[in-house]
Short mmCIF file of C-alpha atoms in Angstrom, two decimals:
data_model
loop_
_atom_site.label_atom_id
_atom_site.label_comp_id
_atom_site.label_asym_id
_atom_site.label_seq_id
_atom_site.Cartn_x
_atom_site.Cartn_y
_atom_site.Cartn_z
CA MET K 26 -78.81 -0.26 -12.88
CA ARG K 27 -76.26 -1.49 -10.18
CA THR K 28 -77.13 -3.63 -7.52
CA GLU K 29 -75.42 -4.75 -4.00
CA THR K 30 -75.03 -8.30 -3.73
CA PRO K 31 -72.99 -10.03 -0.84
CA ALA K 32 -69.93 -10.58 -2.94
CA THR K 33 -69.92 -7.29 -3.76
CA THR K 34 -70.41 -5.58 -0.62
CA ALA K 35 -67.99 -8.48 1.34
CA ARG K 36 -64.49 -6.89 2.66
CA ALA K 37 -61.59 -8.05 4.60
CA THR K 38 -61.86 -7.97 8.24
CA ASP K 39 -58.76 -5.94 8.38
CA ASP K 40 -58.95 -3.68 5.72
CA PRO K 41 -59.68 -0.16 7.01
CA TYR K 42 -61.70 0.96 4.28
CA ASP K 43 -65.48 0.71 2.87
CA ILE K 44 -65.18 0.80 -0.29
CA ARG K 45 -69.11 0.84 -1.52
CA TRP K 46 -72.03 2.84 -2.80
CA PHE K 47 -73.22 6.25 -1.97
CA ARG K 48 -76.46 6.36 0.48
CA ALA K 49 -78.34 9.18 1.38
CA ALA K 50 -76.71 9.69 4.61
CA ASP K 51 -73.45 10.16 2.97
CA ARG K 52 -74.28 13.62 1.14
CA GLU K 53 -73.20 15.90 4.13
CA GLY K 54 -69.52 13.91 3.89
CA VAL K 55 -69.11 13.82 0.64
CA VAL K 56 -70.09 17.63 0.39
CA SER K 57 -67.84 18.20 3.03
CA LEU K 58 -65.26 16.42 1.49
CA HIS K 59 -66.24 17.95 -1.62
CA ARG K 60 -65.32 21.79 -0.19
CA GLU K 61 -62.03 20.56 1.24
CA THR K 62 -60.96 19.66 -1.67
CA PHE K 63 -62.35 22.30 -4.27
CA PRO K 64 -62.76 25.77 -4.28
CA ASP K 65 -66.71 25.38 -5.09
CA GLY K 66 -69.57 23.49 -3.99
CA SER K 67 -72.79 23.60 -2.17
CA ASP K 68 -75.98 21.61 -1.32
CA GLU K 69 -77.75 23.05 -4.11
CA TRP K 70 -75.04 22.04 -6.47
CA PHE K 71 -75.22 18.47 -5.41
CA GLN K 72 -79.04 18.11 -5.11
CA TRP K 73 -78.55 19.73 -8.95
CA LYS K 74 -75.53 17.30 -10.43
CA PHE K 75 -75.76 14.28 -8.67
CA LEU K 76 -79.34 13.36 -7.10
CA ASP K 77 -82.09 15.79 -9.62
CA ASN K 78 -79.94 13.57 -12.80
CA PRO K 79 -82.33 11.53 -14.46
CA TYR K 80 -80.45 9.07 -16.10
CA LEU K 81 -79.97 6.29 -13.49
CA PRO K 82 -82.03 5.37 -11.03
CA GLU K 83 -78.90 5.37 -8.31
CA VAL K 84 -76.62 7.84 -7.44
CA PRO K 85 -73.39 6.93 -9.45
CA ILE K 86 -70.68 7.76 -6.26
CA VAL K 87 -68.49 5.39 -5.34
CA VAL K 88 -67.33 6.31 -1.71
CA ALA K 89 -64.74 5.07 0.74
CA GLU K 90 -65.57 5.25 4.71
CA HIS K 91 -63.18 5.25 7.30
CA ASP K 92 -64.20 4.55 11.31
CA GLY K 93 -67.33 5.94 10.09
CA GLU K 94 -66.31 8.82 8.01
CA ILE K 95 -65.94 9.39 4.38
CA VAL K 96 -62.61 10.18 3.50
CA GLY K 97 -62.60 9.35 -0.53
CA ALA K 98 -65.62 9.70 -3.48
CA ARG K 99 -65.47 9.24 -7.05
CA PRO K 100 -68.64 10.40 -7.82
CA ASN K 101 -69.47 10.25 -11.79
CA LEU K 102 -72.34 12.39 -13.99
CA ALA K 103 -74.30 10.29 -16.21
CA PHE K 104 -75.44 10.80 -19.65
CA GLN K 105 -77.59 9.77 -22.22
CA MET K 106 -75.56 9.35 -25.78
CA ARG K 107 -76.12 8.76 -29.24
CA ALA K 108 -74.15 7.71 -31.49
CA GLY K 109 -75.77 7.55 -35.18
CA ASP K 110 -79.13 6.08 -34.13
CA THR K 111 -78.70 4.13 -30.89
CA TYR K 112 -78.69 5.97 -27.42
CA HIS K 113 -76.45 4.62 -24.54
CA ILE K 114 -75.74 5.77 -20.91
CA ALA K 115 -72.78 6.81 -20.28
CA LEU K 116 -71.01 7.96 -17.49
CA GLN K 117 -68.28 10.89 -16.90
CA SER K 118 -65.85 10.98 -13.64
CA CYS K 119 -65.60 14.44 -11.98
CA ASP K 120 -64.63 15.98 -8.58
CA THR K 121 -63.07 12.35 -7.36
CA MET K 122 -61.37 13.35 -4.25
CA VAL K 123 -59.48 11.53 -1.80
CA GLY K 124 -58.98 13.12 2.02
CA THR K 125 -55.58 14.94 2.95
CA ASP K 126 -54.85 12.13 5.63
CA HIS K 127 -55.65 9.01 3.42
CA ARG K 128 -53.70 9.82 0.05
CA ARG K 129 -51.27 7.42 -1.98
CA ARG K 130 -52.94 4.18 -0.38
CA GLY K 131 -54.70 2.72 -3.67
CA LEU K 132 -58.30 4.21 -2.91
CA PHE K 133 -58.54 5.97 -6.09
CA SER K 134 -58.36 2.75 -7.83
CA ARG K 135 -60.04 1.20 -5.76
CA MET K 136 -63.14 2.97 -5.75
CA SER K 137 -62.47 3.18 -9.83
CA GLU K 138 -62.83 -0.64 -9.44
CA ARG K 139 -65.65 -1.29 -7.52
CA LEU K 140 -67.53 1.16 -10.61
CA PHE K 141 -66.30 -0.79 -13.13
CA ALA K 142 -67.08 -4.08 -11.64
CA ASP K 143 -70.68 -3.32 -10.53
CA TYR K 144 -72.05 -2.21 -14.15
CA ALA K 145 -70.16 -4.55 -15.94
CA ASP K 146 -73.31 -6.18 -17.09
CA GLY K 147 -75.81 -3.16 -18.89
CA GLU K 148 -76.06 0.09 -18.68
CA PRO K 149 -73.67 2.48 -18.48
CA ALA K 150 -71.89 1.43 -21.72
CA PHE K 151 -69.11 3.16 -21.51
CA THR K 152 -67.39 6.63 -19.83
CA PHE K 153 -65.54 9.40 -20.99
CA ASN K 154 -63.70 12.16 -18.69
CA ASN K 155 -61.79 15.15 -18.76
CA PRO K 156 -59.19 14.55 -16.42
CA ASN K 157 -55.91 16.58 -15.08
CA PRO K 158 -52.88 14.91 -15.37
CA MET K 159 -52.63 12.74 -12.45
CA THR K 160 -56.01 11.33 -12.87
CA VAL K 161 -55.03 10.25 -16.56
CA SER K 162 -51.84 8.35 -14.83
CA GLY K 163 -54.44 6.19 -12.58
CA LEU K 164 -57.00 5.66 -15.31
CA SER K 165 -54.87 4.80 -17.85
CA LYS K 166 -53.42 1.89 -15.34
CA LEU K 167 -57.30 0.74 -14.95
CA GLY K 168 -57.48 0.23 -19.28
CA CYS K 169 -58.61 3.48 -19.90
CA GLU K 170 -57.56 4.77 -23.03
CA ILE K 171 -56.85 8.86 -24.52
CA ALA K 172 -59.13 9.35 -27.50
CA GLY K 173 -57.67 13.06 -28.06
CA GLU K 174 -57.49 16.95 -27.03
CA HIS K 175 -60.31 18.87 -27.32
CA THR K 176 -59.39 21.63 -29.27
CA THR K 177 -60.99 24.94 -27.30
CA TYR K 178 -61.33 28.47 -28.93
CA TYR K 179 -60.28 31.61 -26.69
CA ARG K 180 -61.52 35.13 -27.36
CA ILE K 181 -59.54 37.09 -24.91
CA GLN K 182 -61.32 40.12 -23.87
CA ASN K 183 -58.74 41.46 -21.14
CA PRO K 184 -55.32 40.24 -21.56
CA ALA K 185 -54.20 42.40 -18.30
CA ALA K 186 -56.62 40.17 -16.63
CA TYR K 187 -54.35 37.61 -17.12
CA ALA K 188 -51.06 38.77 -16.93
CA GLY K 189 -52.42 39.13 -13.36
CA LEU K 190 -52.45 35.79 -13.15
CA GLY K 191 -49.11 35.63 -14.19
CA SER K 192 -50.26 32.89 -16.99
CA GLY K 193 -47.78 34.76 -19.28
CA LEU K 194 -50.29 35.33 -21.81
CA VAL K 195 -49.67 39.29 -22.55
CA GLU K 196 -46.04 38.12 -22.64
CA THR K 197 -46.89 35.80 -25.23
CA VAL K 198 -48.79 36.91 -27.53
CA GLY K 199 -47.69 40.46 -27.30
CA GLU K 200 -49.15 43.77 -27.52
CA ARG K 201 -49.99 43.62 -31.09
CA ALA K 202 -51.98 40.74 -30.90
CA ALA K 203 -53.16 41.49 -27.51
CA ARG K 204 -54.41 44.72 -29.06
CA THR K 205 -55.97 42.61 -31.90
CA TYR K 206 -58.00 40.69 -29.40
CA LEU K 207 -59.39 44.12 -27.89
CA GLY K 208 -60.57 45.33 -31.23
CA ALA K 209 -62.65 42.31 -32.08
CA ARG K 210 -64.76 43.66 -29.42
CA ASP K 211 -66.10 46.08 -31.25
CA ARG K 212 -66.14 44.94 -34.44
CA ARG K 213 -70.14 44.37 -35.70
CA PHE K 214 -71.34 42.25 -38.42
CA ASP K 215 -73.64 43.24 -40.91
CA ALA K 216 -76.01 40.46 -40.20
CA PRO K 217 -79.24 39.96 -42.38
CA GLU K 218 -82.06 41.83 -41.86
CA GLU K 219 -84.46 38.86 -42.22
CA VAL K 220 -82.54 37.06 -39.14
CA SER K 221 -84.02 38.30 -36.08
CA VAL K 222 -82.14 36.86 -32.46
CA THR K 223 -84.08 36.76 -28.90
CA ARG K 224 -82.40 36.71 -26.25
CA HIS K 225 -84.12 34.55 -23.39
CA THR K 226 -84.45 35.17 -19.67
CA GLY K 227 -85.55 31.43 -18.92
CA VAL K 228 -84.43 27.75 -21.29
CA PRO K 229 -86.69 27.51 -23.81
CA ALA K 230 -86.21 23.25 -23.89
CA GLY K 231 -88.88 22.98 -26.74
CA THR K 232 -87.18 25.53 -29.11
CA LEU K 233 -83.80 23.81 -28.51
CA ALA K 234 -84.62 20.44 -28.65
CA ALA K 235 -86.70 20.80 -32.42
CA LEU K 236 -83.38 22.53 -33.36
CA TYR K 237 -81.39 20.12 -32.35
CA ARG K 238 -83.21 17.40 -33.79
CA ARG K 239 -83.25 19.61 -37.32
CA ARG K 240 -79.46 18.31 -38.10
CA PRO K 241 -78.19 15.59 -35.05
CA PRO K 242 -74.56 14.62 -36.16
CA GLY K 243 -73.70 10.85 -36.38
CA GLU K 244 -70.92 11.34 -34.20
CA ILE K 245 -71.16 10.33 -30.58
CA HIS K 246 -72.96 13.47 -28.19
CA ALA K 247 -75.23 13.98 -25.74
CA TYR K 248 -78.49 13.29 -27.04
CA ARG K 249 -80.48 16.40 -26.87
CA ASP K 250 -84.34 16.36 -25.62
CA GLU K 251 -86.26 18.63 -23.47
CA GLN K 252 -85.52 16.68 -20.76
CA PHE K 253 -82.28 17.43 -21.02
CA PHE K 254 -81.96 20.76 -21.51
CA ARG K 255 -83.97 20.96 -18.80
CA TYR K 256 -81.92 19.39 -16.20
CA ARG K 257 -78.16 20.25 -17.63
CA PHE K 258 -78.95 24.26 -17.41
CA GLY K 259 -80.28 24.18 -14.06
CA ASN K 260 -76.13 23.96 -12.95
CA PRO K 261 -76.70 26.87 -9.92
CA ASN K 262 -73.01 27.63 -10.38
CA TRP K 263 -73.48 29.25 -14.14
CA GLU K 264 -76.10 31.88 -15.14
CA TYR K 265 -77.24 30.97 -18.80
CA THR K 266 -78.65 32.56 -21.22
CA VAL K 267 -80.06 31.24 -24.54
CA TYR K 268 -79.78 32.81 -27.54
CA THR K 269 -82.32 31.87 -30.89
CA ALA K 270 -82.06 33.63 -34.17
CA ARG K 271 -85.41 33.44 -36.45
CA LEU K 272 -85.08 33.08 -40.82
CA GLY K 273 -89.09 34.15 -42.19
CA GLY K 274 -90.41 33.56 -38.85
CA GLN K 275 -89.03 30.08 -37.92
CA PRO K 276 -86.07 29.25 -35.46
CA VAL K 277 -83.72 27.86 -37.34
CA ALA K 278 -80.44 28.28 -35.07
CA GLY K 279 -79.53 28.69 -31.10
CA VAL K 280 -76.77 29.15 -28.75
CA VAL K 281 -76.13 28.91 -25.46
CA THR K 282 -73.67 30.82 -23.03
CA GLY K 283 -72.87 30.40 -19.32
CA ALA K 284 -70.99 32.83 -17.44
CA GLY K 285 -69.16 32.75 -14.30
CA GLU K 286 -66.12 33.25 -11.97
CA LYS K 287 -63.00 30.75 -13.00
CA GLU K 288 -59.83 30.78 -11.51
CA GLY K 289 -60.54 34.58 -10.72
CA HIS K 290 -61.26 35.81 -13.93
CA THR K 291 -64.81 36.55 -15.26
CA VAL K 292 -65.30 33.33 -17.97
CA ALA K 293 -68.49 33.58 -20.39
CA ASN K 294 -68.48 29.93 -22.68
CA VAL K 295 -70.37 29.12 -25.12
CA VAL K 296 -71.71 26.60 -23.83
CA ASP K 297 -73.63 24.67 -26.74
CA VAL K 298 -74.97 25.61 -30.64
CA LEU K 299 -77.77 24.39 -32.24
CA PRO K 300 -78.44 22.80 -34.51
CA LEU K 301 -74.57 20.77 -33.98
CA VAL K 302 -74.23 20.81 -37.91
CA GLY K 303 -74.46 23.10 -40.27
CA ASP K 304 -76.92 23.70 -42.58
CA ASP K 305 -77.34 27.49 -45.16
CA GLU K 306 -80.05 28.50 -42.69
CA ARG K 307 -78.41 27.70 -39.63
CA ASP K 308 -74.80 29.46 -40.96
CA ARG K 309 -76.95 32.30 -42.17
CA ALA K 310 -78.07 33.24 -39.00
CA LEU K 311 -75.03 32.06 -36.61
CA PRO K 312 -73.45 35.59 -37.33
CA ALA K 313 -75.92 37.48 -36.18
CA LEU K 314 -76.24 34.96 -32.84
CA PHE K 315 -72.42 35.21 -32.03
CA ASP K 316 -72.78 39.45 -32.61
CA ARG K 317 -75.41 39.36 -29.65
CA LEU K 318 -73.85 37.56 -27.47
CA VAL K 319 -70.13 38.77 -27.87
CA THR K 320 -71.77 42.19 -27.19
CA ASP K 321 -73.76 41.43 -23.78
CA HIS K 322 -70.26 39.83 -22.76
CA ALA K 323 -68.36 42.18 -23.88
CA ASP K 324 -66.81 42.46 -19.69
CA ALA K 325 -66.27 39.01 -19.22
CA ASP K 326 -62.21 38.46 -19.09
CA VAL K 327 -62.58 35.48 -22.40
CA VAL K 328 -65.33 33.72 -24.49
CA ALA K 329 -64.68 30.25 -24.80
CA LEU K 330 -66.10 27.94 -26.93
CA ARG K 331 -65.55 23.68 -27.48
CA GLY K 332 -65.61 21.87 -30.77
CA ARG K 333 -66.20 22.28 -34.61
CA SER K 334 -69.69 23.23 -34.87
CA VAL K 335 -69.00 26.57 -35.46
CA PRO K 336 -67.16 27.64 -38.93
CA HIS K 337 -63.79 28.30 -38.52
CA ALA K 338 -63.91 31.67 -40.24
CA LEU K 339 -66.45 33.37 -38.38
CA LEU K 340 -64.41 32.23 -35.00
CA THR K 341 -61.17 33.80 -36.48
CA GLU K 342 -63.32 37.29 -38.12
CA LEU K 343 -64.68 37.23 -34.26
CA GLY K 344 -60.83 37.14 -32.72
CA PHE K 345 -61.75 33.83 -31.19
CA HIS K 346 -58.10 31.49 -31.38
CA SER K 347 -57.44 27.88 -30.95
CA ASP K 348 -55.25 26.31 -28.21
CA GLN K 349 -54.11 24.16 -30.90
CA THR K 350 -52.24 26.83 -32.68
CA LEU K 351 -50.37 30.07 -32.68
CA PRO K 352 -50.53 31.86 -30.20
CA PHE K 353 -52.31 29.76 -27.37
CA ALA K 354 -50.73 26.14 -28.43
CA PRO K 355 -46.91 26.78 -26.31
CA ILE K 356 -48.66 27.92 -23.07
CA ALA K 357 -52.07 26.06 -23.12
CA THR K 358 -52.75 22.77 -20.98
CA PRO K 359 -54.41 20.58 -23.02
CA THR K 360 -57.97 18.86 -22.20
CA ARG K 361 -57.66 15.88 -23.46
CA MET K 362 -60.20 13.16 -23.09
CA ILE K 363 -59.87 9.48 -21.54
CA VAL K 364 -62.40 6.52 -22.66
CA SER K 365 -63.47 2.97 -21.82
CA PRO K 366 -65.86 0.82 -22.45
CA ILE K 367 -67.23 -0.82 -19.39
CA PRO K 368 -65.80 -3.08 -18.62
CA PRO K 369 -62.45 -1.72 -19.39
CA ASP K 370 -61.72 -5.14 -21.10
CA GLY K 371 -64.72 -4.50 -23.07
CA GLY K 372 -65.72 -3.76 -26.73
CA TRP K 373 -64.49 -0.60 -27.95
CA ARG K 374 -67.17 0.20 -30.56
CA ILE K 375 -70.21 1.94 -29.92
CA ALA K 376 -72.74 1.77 -33.13
CA GLY K 377 -69.10 1.25 -35.28
CA ARG K 378 -67.61 4.01 -33.87
CA ASP K 379 -64.20 3.52 -31.80
CA LEU K 380 -64.37 5.06 -29.00
CA ARG K 381 -60.75 6.11 -29.32
CA GLU K 382 -60.99 8.62 -31.85
CA MET K 383 -61.36 12.27 -31.57
CA ARG K 384 -63.28 11.96 -35.15
CA ASN K 385 -65.57 10.04 -33.94
CA TRP K 386 -66.88 13.15 -31.43
CA ARG K 387 -68.51 15.90 -31.62
CA PRO K 388 -68.45 17.53 -28.31
CA THR K 389 -69.51 21.20 -26.84
CA PHE K 390 -68.87 22.47 -23.44
CA VAL K 391 -72.14 20.78 -22.62
CA GLU K 392 -70.73 16.98 -22.05
CA HIS K 393 -68.04 18.77 -19.83
CA ASN K 394 -69.34 18.70 -16.35
CA THR K 395 -67.98 21.78 -14.86
CA ALA K 396 -68.96 23.92 -17.50
#
């Protein structure tokens, strides 16, 4: 737990910036700065993301104050992570921001140094982030390292929407490939008769947690219990839908989708797949689940999925393509994951797994704070 001490709160008398931890009175200033920096953000969103998070007793935001005004903030989202049979609190930096008139003055580095210094003893144990290229450079200077790139699969259902955004997708993929994507929308699976799919209007946290416990992976991932599901899918910026499949009357698989607007087009993310590790029953049920979710999200411009928890053959059959291969690889902006122990000069292994090796992780969109 982070604690304030005279050593950590002191600053030079000629320093115009006070680098300190978030206080309740800072809420309006942080939300206002966020609205100036990013296209979204509301009081409801802030309450969910930072104040309702159950994994730390304090709000893990470092702020920069200048003349009584919040001019910088380095917010973090706390997760309880699992690696093998061990459990650890970790941080994911998100929505880092510095006011226009205060940039290039080292505030990002100073806020990061304060974060790492005050969490040097005890939890959280490490950080994992999905930053933009500018933030990657700043984190690298602090001792963080790139673990690798996330693999994301896209099912483009409206190439024209992307062409309108000037992404060059249609020109790169070509008309023939575009027809393939659109044709995949009409493809149906012959689901086994014994598989029944239910679409839930709420989040059945107990059922999802039970599905997770069927086959939890050994790699590093967010620990999924009832508390996690209730919190994680409370994000007011997305509309979540849960689908579960039963075989012989018993739940054997589930998926969670999140629908919303992103960069001017409609997106349906497959946020999570349960269990994360396949078995005969889960993999027998997945085609029926994906057939249902693709049908329900037929109006989305794109359906996206992250990670390796869904068989590649199923994704290919449905018209999903990886951003690591053609046709997307030449135009995709890779999403890198950068990691660090806390403090950055600490040990890089968690339960014997090196944080810097992507093969030691099992992420989906559920570990990404913006999905």
